[in-house]
mmCIF file of C-alpha atoms and ligand atoms in Angstrom:
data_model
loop_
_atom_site.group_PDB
_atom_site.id
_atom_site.type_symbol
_atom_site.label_atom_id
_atom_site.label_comp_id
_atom_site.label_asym_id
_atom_site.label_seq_id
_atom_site.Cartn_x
_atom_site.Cartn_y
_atom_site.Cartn_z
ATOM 1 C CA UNK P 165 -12.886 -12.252 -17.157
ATOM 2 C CA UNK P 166 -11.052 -10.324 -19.723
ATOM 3 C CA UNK P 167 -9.571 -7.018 -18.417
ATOM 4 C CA UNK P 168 -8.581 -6.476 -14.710
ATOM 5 C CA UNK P 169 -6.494 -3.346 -13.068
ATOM 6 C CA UNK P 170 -3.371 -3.710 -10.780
ATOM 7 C CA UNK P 171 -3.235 -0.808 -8.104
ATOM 8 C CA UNK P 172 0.498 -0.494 -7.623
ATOM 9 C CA UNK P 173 3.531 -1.732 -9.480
ATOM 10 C CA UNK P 174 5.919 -2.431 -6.529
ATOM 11 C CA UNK P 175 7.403 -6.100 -5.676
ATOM 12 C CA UNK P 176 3.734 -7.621 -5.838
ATOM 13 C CA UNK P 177 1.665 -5.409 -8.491
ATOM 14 C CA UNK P 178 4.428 -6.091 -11.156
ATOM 15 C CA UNK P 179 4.030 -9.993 -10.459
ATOM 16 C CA UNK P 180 0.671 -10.565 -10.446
ATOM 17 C CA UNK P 181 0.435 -8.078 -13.549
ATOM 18 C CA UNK P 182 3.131 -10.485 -15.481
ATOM 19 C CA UNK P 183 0.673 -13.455 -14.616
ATOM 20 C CA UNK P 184 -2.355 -12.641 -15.602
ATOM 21 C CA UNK P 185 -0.973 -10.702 -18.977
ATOM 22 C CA UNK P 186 0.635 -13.786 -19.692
ATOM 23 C CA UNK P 187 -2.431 -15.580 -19.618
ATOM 24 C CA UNK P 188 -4.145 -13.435 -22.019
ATOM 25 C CA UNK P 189 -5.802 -11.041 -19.969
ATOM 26 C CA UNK P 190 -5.522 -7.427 -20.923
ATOM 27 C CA UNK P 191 -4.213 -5.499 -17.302
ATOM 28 C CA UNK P 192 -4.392 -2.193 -16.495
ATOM 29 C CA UNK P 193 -1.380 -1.277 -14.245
ATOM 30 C CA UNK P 194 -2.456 1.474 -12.082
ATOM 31 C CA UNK P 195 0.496 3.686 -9.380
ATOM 32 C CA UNK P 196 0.798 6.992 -8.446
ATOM 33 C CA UNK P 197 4.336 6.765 -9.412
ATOM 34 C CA UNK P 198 5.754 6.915 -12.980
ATOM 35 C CA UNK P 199 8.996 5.747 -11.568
ATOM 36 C CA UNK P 200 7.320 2.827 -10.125
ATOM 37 C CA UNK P 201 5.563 1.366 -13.121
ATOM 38 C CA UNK P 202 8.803 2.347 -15.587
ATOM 39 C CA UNK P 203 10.597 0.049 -13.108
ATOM 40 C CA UNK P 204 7.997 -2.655 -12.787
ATOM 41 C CA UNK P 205 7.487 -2.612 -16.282
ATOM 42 C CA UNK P 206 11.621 -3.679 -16.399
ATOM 43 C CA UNK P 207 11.310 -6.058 -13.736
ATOM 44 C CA UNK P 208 8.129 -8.032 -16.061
ATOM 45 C CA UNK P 209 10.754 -7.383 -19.209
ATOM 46 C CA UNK P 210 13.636 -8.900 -17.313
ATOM 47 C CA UNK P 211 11.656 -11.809 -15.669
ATOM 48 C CA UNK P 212 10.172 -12.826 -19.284
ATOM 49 C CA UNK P 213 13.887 -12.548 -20.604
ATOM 50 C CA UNK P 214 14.707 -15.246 -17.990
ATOM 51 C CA UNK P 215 12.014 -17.352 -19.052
ATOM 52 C CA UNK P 216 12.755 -16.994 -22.711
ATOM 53 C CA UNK P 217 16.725 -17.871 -22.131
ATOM 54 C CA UNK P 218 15.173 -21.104 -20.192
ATOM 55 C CA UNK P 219 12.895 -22.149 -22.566
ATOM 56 C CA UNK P 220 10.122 -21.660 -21.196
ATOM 57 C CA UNK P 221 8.526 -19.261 -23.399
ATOM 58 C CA UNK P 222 8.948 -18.197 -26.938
ATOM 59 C CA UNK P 223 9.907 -14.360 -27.783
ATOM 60 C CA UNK P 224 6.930 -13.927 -29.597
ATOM 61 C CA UNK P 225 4.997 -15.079 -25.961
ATOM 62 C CA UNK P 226 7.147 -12.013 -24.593
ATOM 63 C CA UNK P 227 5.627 -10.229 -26.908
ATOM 64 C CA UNK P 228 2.158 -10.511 -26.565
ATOM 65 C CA UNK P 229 2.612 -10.547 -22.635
ATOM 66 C CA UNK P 230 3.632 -6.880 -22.848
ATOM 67 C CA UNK P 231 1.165 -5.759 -25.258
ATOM 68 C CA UNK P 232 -1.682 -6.862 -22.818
ATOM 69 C CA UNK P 233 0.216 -4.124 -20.074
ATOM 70 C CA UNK P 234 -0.970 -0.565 -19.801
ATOM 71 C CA UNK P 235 0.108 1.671 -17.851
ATOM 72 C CA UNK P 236 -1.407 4.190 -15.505
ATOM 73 C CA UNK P 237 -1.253 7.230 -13.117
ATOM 74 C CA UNK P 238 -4.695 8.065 -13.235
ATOM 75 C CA UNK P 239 -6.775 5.589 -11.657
ATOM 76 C CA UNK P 240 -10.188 6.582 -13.287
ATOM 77 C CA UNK P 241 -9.054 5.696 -16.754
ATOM 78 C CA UNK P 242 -6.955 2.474 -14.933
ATOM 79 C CA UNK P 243 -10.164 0.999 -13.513
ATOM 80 C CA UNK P 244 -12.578 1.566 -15.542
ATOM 81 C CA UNK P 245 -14.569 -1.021 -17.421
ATOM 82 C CA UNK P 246 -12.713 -3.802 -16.137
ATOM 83 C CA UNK P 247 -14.114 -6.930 -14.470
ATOM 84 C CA UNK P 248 -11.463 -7.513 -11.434
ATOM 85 C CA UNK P 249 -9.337 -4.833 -9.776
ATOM 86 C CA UNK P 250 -6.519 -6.480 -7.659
ATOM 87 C CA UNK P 251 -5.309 -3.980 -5.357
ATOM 88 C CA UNK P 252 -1.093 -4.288 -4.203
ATOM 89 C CA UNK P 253 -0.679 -0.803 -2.838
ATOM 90 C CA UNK P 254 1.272 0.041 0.218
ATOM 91 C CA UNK P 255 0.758 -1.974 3.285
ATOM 92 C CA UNK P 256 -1.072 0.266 5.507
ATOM 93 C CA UNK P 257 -4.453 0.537 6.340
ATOM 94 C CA UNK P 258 -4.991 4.193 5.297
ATOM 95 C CA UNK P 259 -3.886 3.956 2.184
ATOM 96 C CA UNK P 260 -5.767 0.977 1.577
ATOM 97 C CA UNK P 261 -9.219 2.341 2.262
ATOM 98 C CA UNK P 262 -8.552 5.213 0.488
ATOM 99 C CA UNK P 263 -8.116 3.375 -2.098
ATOM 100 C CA UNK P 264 -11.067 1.014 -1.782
ATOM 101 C CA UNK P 265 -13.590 4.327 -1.160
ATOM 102 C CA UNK P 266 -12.351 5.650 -4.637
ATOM 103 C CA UNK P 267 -12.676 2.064 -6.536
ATOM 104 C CA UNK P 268 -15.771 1.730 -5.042
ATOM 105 C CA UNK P 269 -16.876 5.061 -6.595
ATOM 106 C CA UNK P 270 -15.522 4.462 -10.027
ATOM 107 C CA UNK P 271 -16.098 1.096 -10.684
ATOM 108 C CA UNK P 272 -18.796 -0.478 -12.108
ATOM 109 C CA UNK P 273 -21.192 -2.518 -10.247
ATOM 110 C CA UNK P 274 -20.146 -5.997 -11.723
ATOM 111 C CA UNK P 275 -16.473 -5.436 -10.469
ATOM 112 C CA UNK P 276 -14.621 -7.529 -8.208
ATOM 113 C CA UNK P 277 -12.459 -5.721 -5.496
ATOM 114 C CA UNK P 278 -9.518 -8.098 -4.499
ATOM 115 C CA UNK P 279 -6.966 -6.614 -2.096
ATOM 116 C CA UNK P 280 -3.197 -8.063 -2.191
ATOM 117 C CA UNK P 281 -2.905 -7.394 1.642
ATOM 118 C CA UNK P 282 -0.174 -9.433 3.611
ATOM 119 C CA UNK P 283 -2.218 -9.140 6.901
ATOM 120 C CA UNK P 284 -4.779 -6.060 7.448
ATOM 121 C CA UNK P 285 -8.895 -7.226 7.942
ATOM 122 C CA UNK P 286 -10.651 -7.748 4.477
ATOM 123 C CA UNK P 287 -13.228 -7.029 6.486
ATOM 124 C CA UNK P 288 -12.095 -3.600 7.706
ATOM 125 C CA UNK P 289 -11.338 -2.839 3.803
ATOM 126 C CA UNK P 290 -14.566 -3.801 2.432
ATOM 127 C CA UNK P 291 -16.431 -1.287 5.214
ATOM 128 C CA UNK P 292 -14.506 1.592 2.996
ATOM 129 C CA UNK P 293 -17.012 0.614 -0.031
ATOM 130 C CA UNK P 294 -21.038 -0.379 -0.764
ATOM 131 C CA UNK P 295 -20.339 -3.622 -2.103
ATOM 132 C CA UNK P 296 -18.915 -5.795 0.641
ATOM 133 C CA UNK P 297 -20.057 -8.630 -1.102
ATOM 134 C CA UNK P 298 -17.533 -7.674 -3.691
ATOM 135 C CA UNK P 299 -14.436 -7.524 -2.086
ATOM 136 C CA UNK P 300 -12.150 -10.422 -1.190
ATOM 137 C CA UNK P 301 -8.392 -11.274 -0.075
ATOM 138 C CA UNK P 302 -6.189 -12.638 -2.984
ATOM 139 C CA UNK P 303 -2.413 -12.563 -1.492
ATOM 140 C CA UNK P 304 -0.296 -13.659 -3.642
ATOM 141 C CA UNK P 305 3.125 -15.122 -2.577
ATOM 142 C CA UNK P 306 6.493 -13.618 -3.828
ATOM 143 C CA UNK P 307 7.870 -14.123 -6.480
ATOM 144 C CA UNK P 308 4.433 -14.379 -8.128
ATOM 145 C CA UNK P 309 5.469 -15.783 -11.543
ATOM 146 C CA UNK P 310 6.968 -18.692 -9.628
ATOM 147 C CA UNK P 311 5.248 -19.154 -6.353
ATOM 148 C CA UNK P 312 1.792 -21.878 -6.662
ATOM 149 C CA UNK P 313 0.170 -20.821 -3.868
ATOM 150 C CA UNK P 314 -2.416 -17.294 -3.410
ATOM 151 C CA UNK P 315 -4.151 -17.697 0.006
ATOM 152 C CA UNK P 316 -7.630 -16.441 -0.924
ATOM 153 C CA UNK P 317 -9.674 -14.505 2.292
ATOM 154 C CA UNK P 318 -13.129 -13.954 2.838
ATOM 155 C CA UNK P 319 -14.241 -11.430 4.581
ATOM 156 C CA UNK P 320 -17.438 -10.775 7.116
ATOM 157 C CA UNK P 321 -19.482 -10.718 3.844
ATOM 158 C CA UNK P 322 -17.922 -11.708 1.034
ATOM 159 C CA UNK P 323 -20.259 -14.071 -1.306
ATOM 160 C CA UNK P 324 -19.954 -17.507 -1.666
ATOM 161 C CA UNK P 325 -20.339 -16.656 -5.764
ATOM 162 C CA UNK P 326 -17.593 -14.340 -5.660
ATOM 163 C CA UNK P 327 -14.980 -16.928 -3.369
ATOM 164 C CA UNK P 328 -15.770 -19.467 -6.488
ATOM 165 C CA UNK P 329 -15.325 -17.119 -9.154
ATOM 166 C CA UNK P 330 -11.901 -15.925 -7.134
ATOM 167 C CA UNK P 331 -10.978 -19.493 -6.447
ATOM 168 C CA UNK P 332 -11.495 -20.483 -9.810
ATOM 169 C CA UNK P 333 -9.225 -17.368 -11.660
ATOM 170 C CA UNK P 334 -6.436 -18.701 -9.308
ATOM 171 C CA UNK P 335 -6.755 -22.373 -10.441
ATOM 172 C CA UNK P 336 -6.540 -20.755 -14.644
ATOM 173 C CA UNK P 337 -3.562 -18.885 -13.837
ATOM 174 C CA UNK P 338 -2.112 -22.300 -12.864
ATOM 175 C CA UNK P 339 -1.653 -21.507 -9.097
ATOM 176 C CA UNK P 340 -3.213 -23.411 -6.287
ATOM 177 C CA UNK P 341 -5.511 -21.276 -3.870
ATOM 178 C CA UNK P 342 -6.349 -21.972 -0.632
ATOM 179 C CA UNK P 343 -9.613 -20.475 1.353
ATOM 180 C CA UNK P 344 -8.414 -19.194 4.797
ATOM 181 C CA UNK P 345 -10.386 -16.668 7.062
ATOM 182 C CA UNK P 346 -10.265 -13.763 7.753
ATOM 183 C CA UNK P 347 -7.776 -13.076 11.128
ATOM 184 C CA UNK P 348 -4.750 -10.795 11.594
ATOM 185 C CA UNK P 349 -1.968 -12.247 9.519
ATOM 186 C CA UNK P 350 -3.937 -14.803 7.951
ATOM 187 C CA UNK P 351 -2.412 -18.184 8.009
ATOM 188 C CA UNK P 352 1.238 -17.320 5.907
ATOM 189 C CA UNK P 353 2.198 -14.486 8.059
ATOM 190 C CA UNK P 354 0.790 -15.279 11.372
ATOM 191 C CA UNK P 355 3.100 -18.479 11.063
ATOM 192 C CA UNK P 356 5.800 -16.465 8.911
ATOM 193 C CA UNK P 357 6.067 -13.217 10.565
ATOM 194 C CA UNK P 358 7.193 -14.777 14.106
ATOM 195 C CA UNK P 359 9.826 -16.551 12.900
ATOM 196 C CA UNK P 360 11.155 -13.593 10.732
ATOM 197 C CA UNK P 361 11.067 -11.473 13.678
ATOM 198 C CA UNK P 362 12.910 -13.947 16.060
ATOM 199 C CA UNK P 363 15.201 -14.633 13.544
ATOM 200 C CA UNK P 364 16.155 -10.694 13.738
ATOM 201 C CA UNK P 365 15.608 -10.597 17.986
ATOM 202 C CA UNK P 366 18.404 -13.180 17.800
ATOM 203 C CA UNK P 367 20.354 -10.960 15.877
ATOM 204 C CA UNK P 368 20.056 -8.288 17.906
ATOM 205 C CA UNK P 369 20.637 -10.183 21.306
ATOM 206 C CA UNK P 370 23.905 -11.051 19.374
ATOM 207 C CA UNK P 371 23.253 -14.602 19.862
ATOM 208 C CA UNK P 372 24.868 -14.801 16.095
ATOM 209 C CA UNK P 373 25.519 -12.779 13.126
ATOM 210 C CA UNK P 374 23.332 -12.649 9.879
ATOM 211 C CA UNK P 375 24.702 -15.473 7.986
ATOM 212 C CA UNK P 376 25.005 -17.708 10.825
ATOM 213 C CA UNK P 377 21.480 -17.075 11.680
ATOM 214 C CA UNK P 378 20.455 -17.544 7.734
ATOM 215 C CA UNK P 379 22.845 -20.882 7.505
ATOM 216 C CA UNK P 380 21.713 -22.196 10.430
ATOM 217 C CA UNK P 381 17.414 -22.288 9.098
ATOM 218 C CA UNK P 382 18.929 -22.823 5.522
ATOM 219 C CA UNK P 383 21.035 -25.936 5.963
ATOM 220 C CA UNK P 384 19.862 -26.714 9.422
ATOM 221 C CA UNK P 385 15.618 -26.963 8.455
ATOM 222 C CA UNK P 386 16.165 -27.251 4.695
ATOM 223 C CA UNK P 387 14.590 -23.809 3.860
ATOM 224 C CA UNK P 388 15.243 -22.647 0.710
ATOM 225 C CA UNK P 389 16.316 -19.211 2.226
ATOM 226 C CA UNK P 390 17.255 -17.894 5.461
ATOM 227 C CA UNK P 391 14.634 -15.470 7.208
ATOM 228 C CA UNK P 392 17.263 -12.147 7.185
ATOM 229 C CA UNK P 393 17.449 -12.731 3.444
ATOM 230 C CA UNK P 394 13.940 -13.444 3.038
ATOM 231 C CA UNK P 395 12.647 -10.922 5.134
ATOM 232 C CA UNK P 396 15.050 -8.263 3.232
ATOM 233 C CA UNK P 397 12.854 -10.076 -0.433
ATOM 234 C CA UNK P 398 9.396 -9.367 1.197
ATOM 235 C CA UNK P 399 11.015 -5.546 2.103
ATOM 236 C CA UNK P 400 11.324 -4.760 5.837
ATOM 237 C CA UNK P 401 9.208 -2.218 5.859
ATOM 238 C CA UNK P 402 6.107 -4.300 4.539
ATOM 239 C CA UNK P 403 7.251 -6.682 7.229
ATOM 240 C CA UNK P 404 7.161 -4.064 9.986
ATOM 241 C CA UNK P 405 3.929 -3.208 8.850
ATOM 242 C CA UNK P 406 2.257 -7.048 9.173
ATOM 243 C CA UNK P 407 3.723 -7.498 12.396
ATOM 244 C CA UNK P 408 2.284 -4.259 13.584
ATOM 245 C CA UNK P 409 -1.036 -5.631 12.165
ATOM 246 C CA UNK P 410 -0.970 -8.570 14.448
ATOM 247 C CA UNK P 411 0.160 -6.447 17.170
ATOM 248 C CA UNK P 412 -2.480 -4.381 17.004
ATOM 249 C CA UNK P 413 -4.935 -7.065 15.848
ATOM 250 C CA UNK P 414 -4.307 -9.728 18.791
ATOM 251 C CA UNK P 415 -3.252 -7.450 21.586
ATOM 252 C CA UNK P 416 -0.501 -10.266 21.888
ATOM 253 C CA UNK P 417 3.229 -8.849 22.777
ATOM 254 C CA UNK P 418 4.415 -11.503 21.143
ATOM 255 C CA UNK P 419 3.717 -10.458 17.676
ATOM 256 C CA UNK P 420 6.070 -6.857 18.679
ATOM 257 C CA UNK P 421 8.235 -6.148 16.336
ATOM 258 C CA UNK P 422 11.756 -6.491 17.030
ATOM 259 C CA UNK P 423 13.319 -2.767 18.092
ATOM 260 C CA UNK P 424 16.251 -3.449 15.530
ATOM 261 C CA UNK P 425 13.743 -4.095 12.629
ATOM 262 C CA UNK P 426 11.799 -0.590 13.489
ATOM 263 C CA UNK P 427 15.238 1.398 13.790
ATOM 264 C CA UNK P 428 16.265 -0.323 10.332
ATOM 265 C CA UNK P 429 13.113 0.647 8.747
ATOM 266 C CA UNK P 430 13.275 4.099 10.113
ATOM 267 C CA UNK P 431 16.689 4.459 9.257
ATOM 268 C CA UNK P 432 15.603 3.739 5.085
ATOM 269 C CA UNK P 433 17.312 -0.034 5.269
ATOM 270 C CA UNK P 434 13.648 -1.875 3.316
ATOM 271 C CA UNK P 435 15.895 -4.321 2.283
ATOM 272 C CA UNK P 436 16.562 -5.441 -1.425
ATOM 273 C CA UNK P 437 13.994 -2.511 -2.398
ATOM 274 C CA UNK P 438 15.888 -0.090 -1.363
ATOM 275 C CA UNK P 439 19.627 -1.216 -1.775
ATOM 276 C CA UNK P 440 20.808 -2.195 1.821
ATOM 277 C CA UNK P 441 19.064 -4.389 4.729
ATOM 278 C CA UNK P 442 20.417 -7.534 6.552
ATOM 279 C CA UNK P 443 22.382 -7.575 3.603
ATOM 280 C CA UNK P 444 24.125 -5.308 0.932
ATOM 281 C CA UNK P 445 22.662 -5.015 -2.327
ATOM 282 C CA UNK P 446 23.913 -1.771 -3.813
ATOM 283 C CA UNK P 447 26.084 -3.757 -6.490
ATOM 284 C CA UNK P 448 23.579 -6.436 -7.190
ATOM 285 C CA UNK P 449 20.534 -8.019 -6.248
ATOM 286 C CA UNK P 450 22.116 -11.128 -4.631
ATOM 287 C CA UNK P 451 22.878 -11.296 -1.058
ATOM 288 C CA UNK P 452 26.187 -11.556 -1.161
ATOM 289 C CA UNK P 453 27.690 -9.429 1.096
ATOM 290 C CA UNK P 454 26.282 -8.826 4.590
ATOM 291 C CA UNK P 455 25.545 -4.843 5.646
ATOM 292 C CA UNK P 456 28.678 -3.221 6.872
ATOM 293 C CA UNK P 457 26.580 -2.308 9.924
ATOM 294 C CA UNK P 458 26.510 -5.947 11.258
ATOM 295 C CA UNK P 459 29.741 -6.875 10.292
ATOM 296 C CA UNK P 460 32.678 -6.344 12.344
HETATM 297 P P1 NAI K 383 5.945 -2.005 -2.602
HETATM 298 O O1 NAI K 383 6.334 -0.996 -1.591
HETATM 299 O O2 NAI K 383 7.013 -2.723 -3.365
HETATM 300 O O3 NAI K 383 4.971 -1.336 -3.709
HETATM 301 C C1 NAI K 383 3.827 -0.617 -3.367
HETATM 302 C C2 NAI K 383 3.462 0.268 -4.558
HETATM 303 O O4 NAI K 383 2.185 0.871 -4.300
HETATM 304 C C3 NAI K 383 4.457 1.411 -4.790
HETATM 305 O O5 NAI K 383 4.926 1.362 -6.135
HETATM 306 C C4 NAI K 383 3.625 2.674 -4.530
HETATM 307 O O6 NAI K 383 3.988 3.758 -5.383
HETATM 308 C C5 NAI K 383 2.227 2.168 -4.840
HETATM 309 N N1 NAI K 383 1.148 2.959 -4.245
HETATM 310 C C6 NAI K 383 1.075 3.484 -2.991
HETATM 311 N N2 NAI K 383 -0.088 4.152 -2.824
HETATM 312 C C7 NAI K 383 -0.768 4.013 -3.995
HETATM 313 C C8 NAI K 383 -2.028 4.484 -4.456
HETATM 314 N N3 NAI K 383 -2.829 5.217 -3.672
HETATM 315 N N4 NAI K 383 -2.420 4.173 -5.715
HETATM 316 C C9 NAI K 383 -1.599 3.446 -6.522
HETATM 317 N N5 NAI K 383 -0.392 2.976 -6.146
HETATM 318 C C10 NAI K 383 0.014 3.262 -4.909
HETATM 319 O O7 NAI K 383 4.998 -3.016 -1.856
HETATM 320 P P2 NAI K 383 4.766 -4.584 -2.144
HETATM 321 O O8 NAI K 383 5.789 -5.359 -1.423
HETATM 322 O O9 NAI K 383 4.545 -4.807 -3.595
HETATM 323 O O10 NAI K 383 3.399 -4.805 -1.351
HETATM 324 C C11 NAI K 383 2.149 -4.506 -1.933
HETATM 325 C C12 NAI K 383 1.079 -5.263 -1.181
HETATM 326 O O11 NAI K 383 1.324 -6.673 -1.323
HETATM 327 C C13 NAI K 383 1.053 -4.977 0.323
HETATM 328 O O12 NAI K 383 -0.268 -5.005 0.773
HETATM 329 C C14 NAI K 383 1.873 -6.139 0.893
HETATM 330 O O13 NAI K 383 1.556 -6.427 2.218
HETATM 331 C C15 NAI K 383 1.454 -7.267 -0.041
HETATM 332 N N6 NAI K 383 2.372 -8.400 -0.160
HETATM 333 C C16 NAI K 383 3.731 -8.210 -0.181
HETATM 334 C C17 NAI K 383 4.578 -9.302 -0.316
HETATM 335 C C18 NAI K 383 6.070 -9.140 -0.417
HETATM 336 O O14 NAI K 383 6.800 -10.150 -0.381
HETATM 337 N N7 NAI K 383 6.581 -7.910 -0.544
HETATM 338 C C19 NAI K 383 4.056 -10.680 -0.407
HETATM 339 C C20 NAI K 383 2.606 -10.748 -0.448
HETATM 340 C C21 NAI K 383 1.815 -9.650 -0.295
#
């Protein structure tokens, strides 16, 4: 493979953009916001900045990582001739097969069709085109620079040759995949996503406050970050949307999301994204200080 397309810039399009640039691959970044790539382009610039100040990589490395990124608005001239699209758009289902009808149309034949999707039916996405065959689940984990593992999905149809060639990308770019099927959630979120969204049901039943609730999983189970915090990294919105997914997708009231978590994401509170969620991030990215809304 030598050229693939992003579809959206966001927290996952700007990752798995800076991953397989650095690796030599020329990648067409593809949103419909020029805000949104000028912004993921500075999040690759900072995140190679890190690298370079830890040794990691040479400036020169920097360098040619950015030179393999162009940018685009228009999604003809982003996806054409290229050998892999990866798609990281918005997490719902609309969008998503809009998406997949229009790649379908102006790709060409060879093309892969990967979709980024935390949870919806790879299945459901590949009806949207005529290649079926084609299209596959490549989910990345967040941060993508740093995180090994990309839980790779096939769908109804998707070929065995197109799983290896998939599987075998993943292993180049250094991270380990793993081949799960194809079920609401697949295996990250439908074991994530529950805990997330007890973690904020406890929260609201005001069993304990946010950093109580984050200390306790941190220090208590050894995680490396509490679920408030995490869940404000993955955005709350995007995890509003999976749960909904599995909602919908296993008719299991179990999976509902937490009323506090739908009035948050209603309210504009995503999270780091946006500048506020469990915690406050208007001044920085850390979560240092908890939202003034659950403090008291
Ligand atoms: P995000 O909200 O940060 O970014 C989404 C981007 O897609 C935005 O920049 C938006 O302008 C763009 N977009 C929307 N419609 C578009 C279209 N028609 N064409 C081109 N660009 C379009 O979302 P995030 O978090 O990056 O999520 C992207 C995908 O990755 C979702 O499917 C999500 O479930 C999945 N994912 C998210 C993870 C996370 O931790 N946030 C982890 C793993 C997967």
């Amino acid at each position: 493979m030598n050229t693939i397309a992003v579809i959206g810039a966001g927290t996952m399009g700007n990752g798995i953009a800076h991953v397989f640039a650095q690796k030599g691959l020329k990648v067409n970044l593809v949103d419909v916001s020029q805000a949104a790539l000028d912004q993921g382009l500075a999040t690759i610039t900072k995140n190679l900045d890190r690298m370079i100040a830890k040794e990691a990589i040479t400036p020169n490395d920097k360098k040619e990582c950015l030179h393999n990124i162009t940018c685009h608005t228009n999604m003809t001239s982003g996806v054409s001739q290229t050998d892999l699209v990866i798609e990281a758009a918005t997490e719902k289902l609309d969008v998503k097969l809009e998406i997949f009808k229009q790649l379908d149309k102006l790709c060409e034949a060879k093309t892969i069709l990967a979709t980024n999707t935390s949870s919806i039916s790879i299945t459901q996405i590949a009806s949207a085109t005529n290649r079926p065959k084609q299209v596959i689940g490549m989910h990345f984990m967040n941060p993508v620079p740093i995180m090994k593992l990309v839980e790779i999905i096939r769908g109804y149809d998707t070929s065995d040759e197109v799983t290896a060639a998939i599987m075998g990308l993943a292993k180049k770019l250094g991270k380990t995949p793993t081949e799960v099927n194809d079920y609401p959630g697949f295996v990250a979120n439908r074991i994530l996503m529950p805990m997330i969204n007890e973690a904020i049901e406890t929260l609201y039943n005001g069993v304990a406050g946010v950093e109580e609730i984050d200390t306790v999983m941190k220090l208590g189970m050894a995680h490396p970050m509490g679920p408030l915090q995490l869940a404000d990294f993955i955005g709350l919105d995007v995890c509003l949307s999976i749960l909904n997914v599995m909602y919908d997708g296993f008719k299991n009231p179990k999976y509902a999301p937490c009323p506090l978590l739908v009035n948050m994401v209603m309210a504009g509170k995503k999270g780091i994204k946006s500048g506020e969620g469990f915690y406050d991030y208007s001044k920085s990215r850390k979560a240092e200080k908890v939202s003034a809304q659950f403090t008291s």
